[in-house]
């Protein structure tokens, strides 16, 4: 069953990860969806400041979303994503970094985690794989941006190790793999396949299918799932979205489907504080 559920009754459409929100009522976790009725403007529902868009409109979109989620924009925290594997722990001092200005985002950061409440960790996607982390025993939450580069460089494994160092036990760690490009729409060549094969060896057959000489259809979500299991996360603790961002371009932004002109969806995770 698809773990991300579309909420259509709101002005700002989004999907929530109900299973986790039921596990912990203070947890807010989800993915933005596109506003179907105004899709003639590709960027009307863009949440990222690093694409060519009016920054004021991006800030308005973020404000509308946090109003809907019951957070404040001052809790919105993000990194400047570079397809790397750098992960930052977010404390009170970093709360709000990048919420209004790209220059203020955590530099060259593709992963965020926090032990604090009232911080909304956010990251941005147009086909890349969102990885969400939740450790119920230690109350740590995290998010990592895993495109092909971040995936082969092991950002998921790195996050698991960092959370483990913080006391989060592997057997309790929950991971959700969000909507991203599916194998149906992700044809790659040897340059992309070679490092994947180096990581997985013979089990590569389960995540990639040869289409023609030198071409494969690669399942980036399954690839990350396999790496997470190898890093010690129990298979049963991993939820994986079946949404393909390229097939579902009406619901998500897709770099491939748009020919590189896409905006970005936002993925978030935060714990609501008890203060008003
Ligand atoms: Zn597809």
mmCIF file of C-alpha atoms and ligand atoms in Angstrom:
data_model
loop_
_atom_site.group_PDB
_atom_site.id
_atom_site.type_symbol
_atom_site.label_atom_id
_atom_site.label_comp_id
_atom_site.label_asym_id
_atom_site.label_seq_id
_atom_site.Cartn_x
_atom_site.Cartn_y
_atom_site.Cartn_z
ATOM 1 C CA UNK A 1 0.000 0.000 0.000
ATOM 2 C CA UNK A 2 1.209 3.500 -0.829
ATOM 3 C CA UNK A 3 2.474 5.039 2.435
ATOM 4 C CA UNK A 4 1.989 8.675 1.339
ATOM 5 C CA UNK A 5 -1.660 9.775 1.390
ATOM 6 C CA UNK A 6 -2.916 12.726 -0.647
ATOM 7 C CA UNK A 7 -4.747 15.419 1.377
ATOM 8 C CA UNK A 8 -7.022 17.160 -1.091
ATOM 9 C CA UNK A 9 -9.271 19.150 1.178
ATOM 10 C CA UNK A 10 -6.704 21.899 1.721
ATOM 11 C CA UNK A 11 -5.733 24.988 -0.288
ATOM 12 C CA UNK A 12 -2.168 23.699 -0.333
ATOM 13 C CA UNK A 13 -2.207 20.112 -1.583
ATOM 14 C CA UNK A 14 0.229 17.670 0.022
ATOM 15 C CA UNK A 15 0.731 14.063 1.003
ATOM 16 C CA UNK A 16 1.274 12.837 4.535
ATOM 17 C CA UNK A 17 3.044 9.811 5.920
ATOM 18 C CA UNK A 18 0.126 8.697 8.069
ATOM 19 C CA UNK A 19 1.805 5.648 9.582
ATOM 20 C CA UNK A 20 4.465 7.761 11.291
ATOM 21 C CA UNK A 21 2.081 10.536 12.294
ATOM 22 C CA UNK A 22 -0.027 7.859 14.000
ATOM 23 C CA UNK A 23 3.042 6.457 15.794
ATOM 24 C CA UNK A 24 3.787 9.908 17.222
ATOM 25 C CA UNK A 25 1.065 12.596 17.188
ATOM 26 C CA UNK A 26 3.673 15.397 17.500
ATOM 27 C CA UNK A 27 5.313 14.280 14.249
ATOM 28 C CA UNK A 28 4.542 16.183 11.032
ATOM 29 C CA UNK A 29 5.895 14.501 7.910
ATOM 30 C CA UNK A 30 4.978 14.793 4.262
ATOM 31 C CA UNK A 31 5.556 15.857 0.679
ATOM 32 C CA UNK A 32 4.065 18.780 -1.238
ATOM 33 C CA UNK A 33 1.870 18.084 -4.257
ATOM 34 C CA UNK A 34 1.204 20.280 -7.282
ATOM 35 C CA UNK A 35 -1.760 22.587 -7.597
ATOM 36 C CA UNK A 36 -3.466 20.872 -10.485
ATOM 37 C CA UNK A 37 -5.765 23.722 -11.413
ATOM 38 C CA UNK A 38 -2.983 26.161 -12.283
ATOM 39 C CA UNK A 39 -0.475 23.897 -13.971
ATOM 40 C CA UNK A 40 -0.012 26.294 -16.904
ATOM 41 C CA UNK A 41 2.565 28.014 -14.683
ATOM 42 C CA UNK A 42 5.273 25.451 -13.997
ATOM 43 C CA UNK A 43 6.673 27.234 -10.965
ATOM 44 C CA UNK A 44 3.462 28.311 -9.246
ATOM 45 C CA UNK A 45 3.971 25.650 -6.597
ATOM 46 C CA UNK A 46 7.761 25.656 -6.403
ATOM 47 C CA UNK A 47 9.297 25.582 -2.894
ATOM 48 C CA UNK A 48 13.010 25.907 -3.699
ATOM 49 C CA UNK A 49 15.044 29.107 -3.913
ATOM 50 C CA UNK A 50 17.797 27.551 -6.049
ATOM 51 C CA UNK A 51 15.704 27.366 -9.246
ATOM 52 C CA UNK A 52 14.966 30.366 -11.475
ATOM 53 C CA UNK A 53 11.912 31.697 -9.705
ATOM 54 C CA UNK A 54 10.729 34.817 -7.909
ATOM 55 C CA UNK A 55 12.066 34.401 -4.331
ATOM 56 C CA UNK A 56 9.108 36.295 -2.916
ATOM 57 C CA UNK A 57 6.686 33.806 -4.442
ATOM 58 C CA UNK A 58 8.720 30.908 -3.023
ATOM 59 C CA UNK A 59 8.536 32.511 0.441
ATOM 60 C CA UNK A 60 4.752 32.914 0.037
ATOM 61 C CA UNK A 61 4.395 29.250 -0.945
ATOM 62 C CA UNK A 62 6.426 28.214 2.105
ATOM 63 C CA UNK A 63 4.346 30.467 4.369
ATOM 64 C CA UNK A 64 1.078 28.966 3.055
ATOM 65 C CA UNK A 65 2.377 25.468 3.635
ATOM 66 C CA UNK A 66 3.589 26.042 7.214
ATOM 67 C CA UNK A 67 0.270 27.752 8.025
ATOM 68 C CA UNK A 68 -1.441 24.579 6.855
ATOM 69 C CA UNK A 69 0.908 22.342 8.862
ATOM 70 C CA UNK A 70 0.714 24.397 12.055
ATOM 71 C CA UNK A 71 4.369 25.420 12.045
ATOM 72 C CA UNK A 72 5.931 28.874 11.761
ATOM 73 C CA UNK A 73 8.200 29.895 8.894
ATOM 74 C CA UNK A 74 10.924 30.585 11.461
ATOM 75 C CA UNK A 75 11.058 26.807 12.092
ATOM 76 C CA UNK A 76 11.701 26.021 8.379
ATOM 77 C CA UNK A 77 15.315 24.876 8.044
ATOM 78 C CA UNK A 78 17.145 23.720 4.917
ATOM 79 C CA UNK A 79 20.521 23.194 3.309
ATOM 80 C CA UNK A 80 21.837 24.307 -0.043
ATOM 81 C CA UNK A 81 21.749 20.931 -1.799
ATOM 82 C CA UNK A 82 24.684 19.951 -4.002
ATOM 83 C CA UNK A 83 24.185 16.182 -4.559
ATOM 84 C CA UNK A 84 26.809 15.557 -1.899
ATOM 85 C CA UNK A 85 26.785 13.535 1.323
ATOM 86 C CA UNK A 86 27.348 16.241 3.919
ATOM 87 C CA UNK A 87 24.884 15.975 6.817
ATOM 88 C CA UNK A 88 24.351 18.608 9.530
ATOM 89 C CA UNK A 89 22.882 18.211 12.979
ATOM 90 C CA UNK A 90 20.381 21.014 13.501
ATOM 91 C CA UNK A 91 20.170 22.617 16.934
ATOM 92 C CA UNK A 92 18.332 25.713 18.123
ATOM 93 C CA UNK A 93 21.136 27.868 16.663
ATOM 94 C CA UNK A 94 20.469 26.612 13.137
ATOM 95 C CA UNK A 95 16.675 26.837 13.378
ATOM 96 C CA UNK A 96 15.348 28.815 10.398
ATOM 97 C CA UNK A 97 18.506 28.639 8.301
ATOM 98 C CA UNK A 98 17.580 29.094 4.627
ATOM 99 C CA UNK A 99 13.898 29.756 5.311
ATOM 100 C CA UNK A 100 13.868 33.056 3.408
ATOM 101 C CA UNK A 101 17.216 33.365 1.652
ATOM 102 C CA UNK A 102 19.250 30.815 -0.278
ATOM 103 C CA UNK A 103 22.505 32.435 0.928
ATOM 104 C CA UNK A 104 21.463 31.699 4.499
ATOM 105 C CA UNK A 105 20.869 27.936 3.940
ATOM 106 C CA UNK A 106 23.431 25.520 5.377
ATOM 107 C CA UNK A 107 26.138 25.460 2.703
ATOM 108 C CA UNK A 108 26.668 22.299 0.627
ATOM 109 C CA UNK A 109 24.357 20.214 2.809
ATOM 110 C CA UNK A 110 22.164 17.350 1.561
ATOM 111 C CA UNK A 111 21.189 15.795 4.892
ATOM 112 C CA UNK A 112 19.748 17.224 8.111
ATOM 113 C CA UNK A 113 18.866 15.672 11.446
ATOM 114 C CA UNK A 114 17.714 17.044 14.785
ATOM 115 C CA UNK A 115 16.786 16.035 18.301
ATOM 116 C CA UNK A 116 14.868 19.295 18.810
ATOM 117 C CA UNK A 117 11.170 19.988 18.643
ATOM 118 C CA UNK A 118 9.666 22.878 16.663
ATOM 119 C CA UNK A 119 12.201 22.618 13.845
ATOM 120 C CA UNK A 120 10.870 21.744 10.394
ATOM 121 C CA UNK A 121 13.587 19.999 8.393
ATOM 122 C CA UNK A 122 12.988 20.494 4.662
ATOM 123 C CA UNK A 123 14.576 19.453 1.374
ATOM 124 C CA UNK A 124 13.702 19.823 -2.298
ATOM 125 C CA UNK A 125 13.169 17.398 -5.150
ATOM 126 C CA UNK A 126 12.425 16.972 -8.831
ATOM 127 C CA UNK A 127 12.997 13.182 -9.358
ATOM 128 C CA UNK A 128 15.745 12.593 -6.734
ATOM 129 C CA UNK A 129 14.970 10.264 -3.838
ATOM 130 C CA UNK A 130 13.845 11.707 -0.483
ATOM 131 C CA UNK A 131 14.928 9.628 2.499
ATOM 132 C CA UNK A 132 13.141 10.318 5.785
ATOM 133 C CA UNK A 133 14.414 9.012 9.126
ATOM 134 C CA UNK A 134 12.716 8.635 12.476
ATOM 135 C CA UNK A 135 14.091 7.067 15.611
ATOM 136 C CA UNK A 136 11.173 6.714 18.066
ATOM 137 C CA UNK A 137 13.399 5.550 20.940
ATOM 138 C CA UNK A 138 15.692 8.590 20.827
ATOM 139 C CA UNK A 139 13.267 11.049 19.252
ATOM 140 C CA UNK A 140 15.608 11.942 16.415
ATOM 141 C CA UNK A 141 14.332 12.863 12.962
ATOM 142 C CA UNK A 142 16.191 13.398 9.702
ATOM 143 C CA UNK A 143 15.928 13.900 5.966
ATOM 144 C CA UNK A 144 18.426 13.205 3.177
ATOM 145 C CA UNK A 145 18.421 14.153 -0.509
ATOM 146 C CA UNK A 146 19.566 11.114 -2.475
ATOM 147 C CA UNK A 147 19.851 11.535 -6.223
ATOM 148 C CA UNK A 148 21.999 9.112 -8.158
ATOM 149 C CA UNK A 149 25.208 10.801 -6.931
ATOM 150 C CA UNK A 150 24.163 10.953 -3.291
ATOM 151 C CA UNK A 151 22.893 7.375 -3.474
ATOM 152 C CA UNK A 152 26.119 5.875 -4.862
ATOM 153 C CA UNK A 153 28.136 7.997 -2.422
ATOM 154 C CA UNK A 154 26.053 6.485 0.404
ATOM 155 C CA UNK A 155 24.185 9.384 2.018
ATOM 156 C CA UNK A 156 21.567 6.965 3.422
ATOM 157 C CA UNK A 157 24.217 4.787 5.070
ATOM 158 C CA UNK A 158 25.960 7.871 6.412
ATOM 159 C CA UNK A 159 22.737 9.094 8.027
ATOM 160 C CA UNK A 160 22.085 5.668 9.596
ATOM 161 C CA UNK A 161 25.612 5.684 11.061
ATOM 162 C CA UNK A 162 25.259 9.229 12.416
ATOM 163 C CA UNK A 163 21.909 8.462 14.048
ATOM 164 C CA UNK A 164 23.393 5.271 15.466
ATOM 165 C CA UNK A 165 26.199 7.347 17.029
ATOM 166 C CA UNK A 166 23.455 9.473 18.612
ATOM 167 C CA UNK A 167 22.082 6.360 20.296
ATOM 168 C CA UNK A 168 19.375 5.435 17.766
ATOM 169 C CA UNK A 169 19.332 1.648 17.598
ATOM 170 C CA UNK A 170 19.170 0.065 14.140
ATOM 171 C CA UNK A 171 16.270 -2.187 15.061
ATOM 172 C CA UNK A 172 14.084 0.783 16.015
ATOM 173 C CA UNK A 173 15.061 3.082 13.173
ATOM 174 C CA UNK A 174 12.247 3.859 10.716
ATOM 175 C CA UNK A 175 12.979 5.009 7.165
ATOM 176 C CA UNK A 176 10.593 6.215 4.472
ATOM 177 C CA UNK A 177 11.566 6.521 0.810
ATOM 178 C CA UNK A 178 9.474 9.251 -0.771
ATOM 179 C CA UNK A 179 8.044 9.855 -4.241
ATOM 180 C CA UNK A 180 10.846 9.985 -6.831
ATOM 181 C CA UNK A 181 11.591 8.868 -10.368
ATOM 182 C CA UNK A 182 10.686 5.215 -10.975
ATOM 183 C CA UNK A 183 12.538 2.589 -12.979
ATOM 184 C CA UNK A 184 9.772 3.102 -15.584
ATOM 185 C CA UNK A 185 11.209 6.530 -16.442
ATOM 186 C CA UNK A 186 14.862 6.364 -15.398
ATOM 187 C CA UNK A 187 16.937 4.989 -18.261
ATOM 188 C CA UNK A 188 20.668 5.227 -17.619
ATOM 189 C CA UNK A 189 23.930 4.300 -19.305
ATOM 190 C CA UNK A 190 27.087 2.497 -18.204
ATOM 191 C CA UNK A 191 28.528 5.631 -16.572
ATOM 192 C CA UNK A 192 25.632 5.624 -14.107
ATOM 193 C CA UNK A 193 25.343 1.832 -13.746
ATOM 194 C CA UNK A 194 29.011 1.114 -13.098
ATOM 195 C CA UNK A 195 29.224 2.604 -9.547
ATOM 196 C CA UNK A 196 25.839 1.064 -8.699
ATOM 197 C CA UNK A 197 27.214 -2.344 -9.672
ATOM 198 C CA UNK A 198 30.329 -1.713 -7.592
ATOM 199 C CA UNK A 199 28.131 -1.146 -4.542
ATOM 200 C CA UNK A 200 25.736 -4.042 -4.979
ATOM 201 C CA UNK A 201 27.568 -6.702 -6.993
ATOM 202 C CA UNK A 202 25.280 -9.512 -8.159
ATOM 203 C CA UNK A 203 22.195 -8.208 -6.304
ATOM 204 C CA UNK A 204 22.192 -5.421 -8.877
ATOM 205 C CA UNK A 205 19.881 -7.560 -11.034
ATOM 206 C CA UNK A 206 16.955 -6.815 -8.744
ATOM 207 C CA UNK A 207 17.243 -3.037 -9.147
ATOM 208 C CA UNK A 208 18.163 -2.617 -12.823
ATOM 209 C CA UNK A 209 16.884 -4.132 -16.070
ATOM 210 C CA UNK A 210 18.813 -4.020 -19.341
ATOM 211 C CA UNK A 211 16.805 -2.395 -22.135
ATOM 212 C CA UNK A 212 19.224 -2.262 -25.047
ATOM 213 C CA UNK A 213 22.976 -2.437 -25.542
ATOM 214 C CA UNK A 214 24.508 -0.292 -22.812
ATOM 215 C CA UNK A 215 21.210 0.965 -21.344
ATOM 216 C CA UNK A 216 19.389 0.051 -18.137
ATOM 217 C CA UNK A 217 16.248 1.019 -16.294
ATOM 218 C CA UNK A 218 17.440 1.767 -12.798
ATOM 219 C CA UNK A 219 15.246 1.706 -9.694
ATOM 220 C CA UNK A 220 16.824 4.342 -7.453
ATOM 221 C CA UNK A 221 14.294 3.754 -4.676
ATOM 222 C CA UNK A 222 15.091 0.027 -4.509
ATOM 223 C CA UNK A 223 18.806 0.828 -4.711
ATOM 224 C CA UNK A 224 18.520 3.011 -1.608
ATOM 225 C CA UNK A 225 16.368 0.408 0.106
ATOM 226 C CA UNK A 226 19.043 -2.238 -0.477
ATOM 227 C CA UNK A 227 21.790 0.056 0.857
ATOM 228 C CA UNK A 228 19.718 0.886 3.963
ATOM 229 C CA UNK A 229 19.170 -2.804 4.705
ATOM 230 C CA UNK A 230 22.910 -3.381 4.348
ATOM 231 C CA UNK A 231 23.467 -0.467 6.759
ATOM 232 C CA UNK A 232 21.421 -2.351 9.355
ATOM 233 C CA UNK A 233 17.872 -0.988 9.006
ATOM 234 C CA UNK A 234 15.378 -3.874 9.215
ATOM 235 C CA UNK A 235 13.491 -4.335 5.939
ATOM 236 C CA UNK A 236 10.175 -4.225 7.805
ATOM 237 C CA UNK A 237 10.995 -0.700 9.059
ATOM 238 C CA UNK A 238 11.361 0.732 5.552
ATOM 239 C CA UNK A 239 8.353 2.247 3.794
ATOM 240 C CA UNK A 240 8.722 2.948 0.090
ATOM 241 C CA UNK A 241 6.499 5.138 -2.067
ATOM 242 C CA UNK A 242 5.282 3.711 -5.366
ATOM 243 C CA UNK A 243 4.782 7.165 -6.897
ATOM 244 C CA UNK A 244 6.956 7.955 -9.919
ATOM 245 C CA UNK A 245 7.496 11.730 -10.145
ATOM 246 C CA UNK A 246 7.920 11.561 -13.918
ATOM 247 C CA UNK A 247 4.746 9.501 -14.574
ATOM 248 C CA UNK A 248 2.854 11.635 -12.029
ATOM 249 C CA UNK A 249 4.056 15.001 -13.297
ATOM 250 C CA UNK A 250 0.637 16.456 -12.507
ATOM 251 C CA UNK A 251 1.254 15.646 -8.851
ATOM 252 C CA UNK A 252 5.016 16.244 -8.551
ATOM 253 C CA UNK A 253 7.796 18.246 -10.151
ATOM 254 C CA UNK A 254 9.977 16.175 -12.486
ATOM 255 C CA UNK A 255 13.322 17.249 -13.922
ATOM 256 C CA UNK A 256 13.201 14.575 -16.625
ATOM 257 C CA UNK A 257 9.566 15.031 -17.607
ATOM 258 C CA UNK A 258 9.912 18.827 -17.804
ATOM 259 C CA UNK A 259 13.106 18.844 -19.836
ATOM 260 C CA UNK A 260 14.996 20.485 -16.971
ATOM 261 C CA UNK A 261 12.517 23.337 -16.347
ATOM 262 C CA UNK A 262 10.954 21.950 -13.208
ATOM 263 C CA UNK A 263 10.293 23.598 -9.885
ATOM 264 C CA UNK A 264 10.840 21.574 -6.726
ATOM 265 C CA UNK A 265 8.524 19.759 -4.363
ATOM 266 C CA UNK A 266 9.412 19.997 -0.691
ATOM 267 C CA UNK A 267 9.687 17.086 1.722
ATOM 268 C CA UNK A 268 9.497 17.846 5.442
ATOM 269 C CA UNK A 269 9.733 16.294 8.860
ATOM 270 C CA UNK A 270 9.325 18.053 12.196
ATOM 271 C CA UNK A 271 8.098 17.495 15.730
ATOM 272 C CA UNK A 272 5.675 20.054 17.107
ATOM 273 C CA UNK A 273 6.756 21.663 20.333
ATOM 274 C CA UNK A 274 4.451 21.978 23.284
ATOM 275 C CA UNK A 275 4.836 25.730 23.575
ATOM 276 C CA UNK A 276 2.193 27.825 21.731
HETATM 277 ZN ZN1 LIG B 1 7.612 6.643 -14.376
#
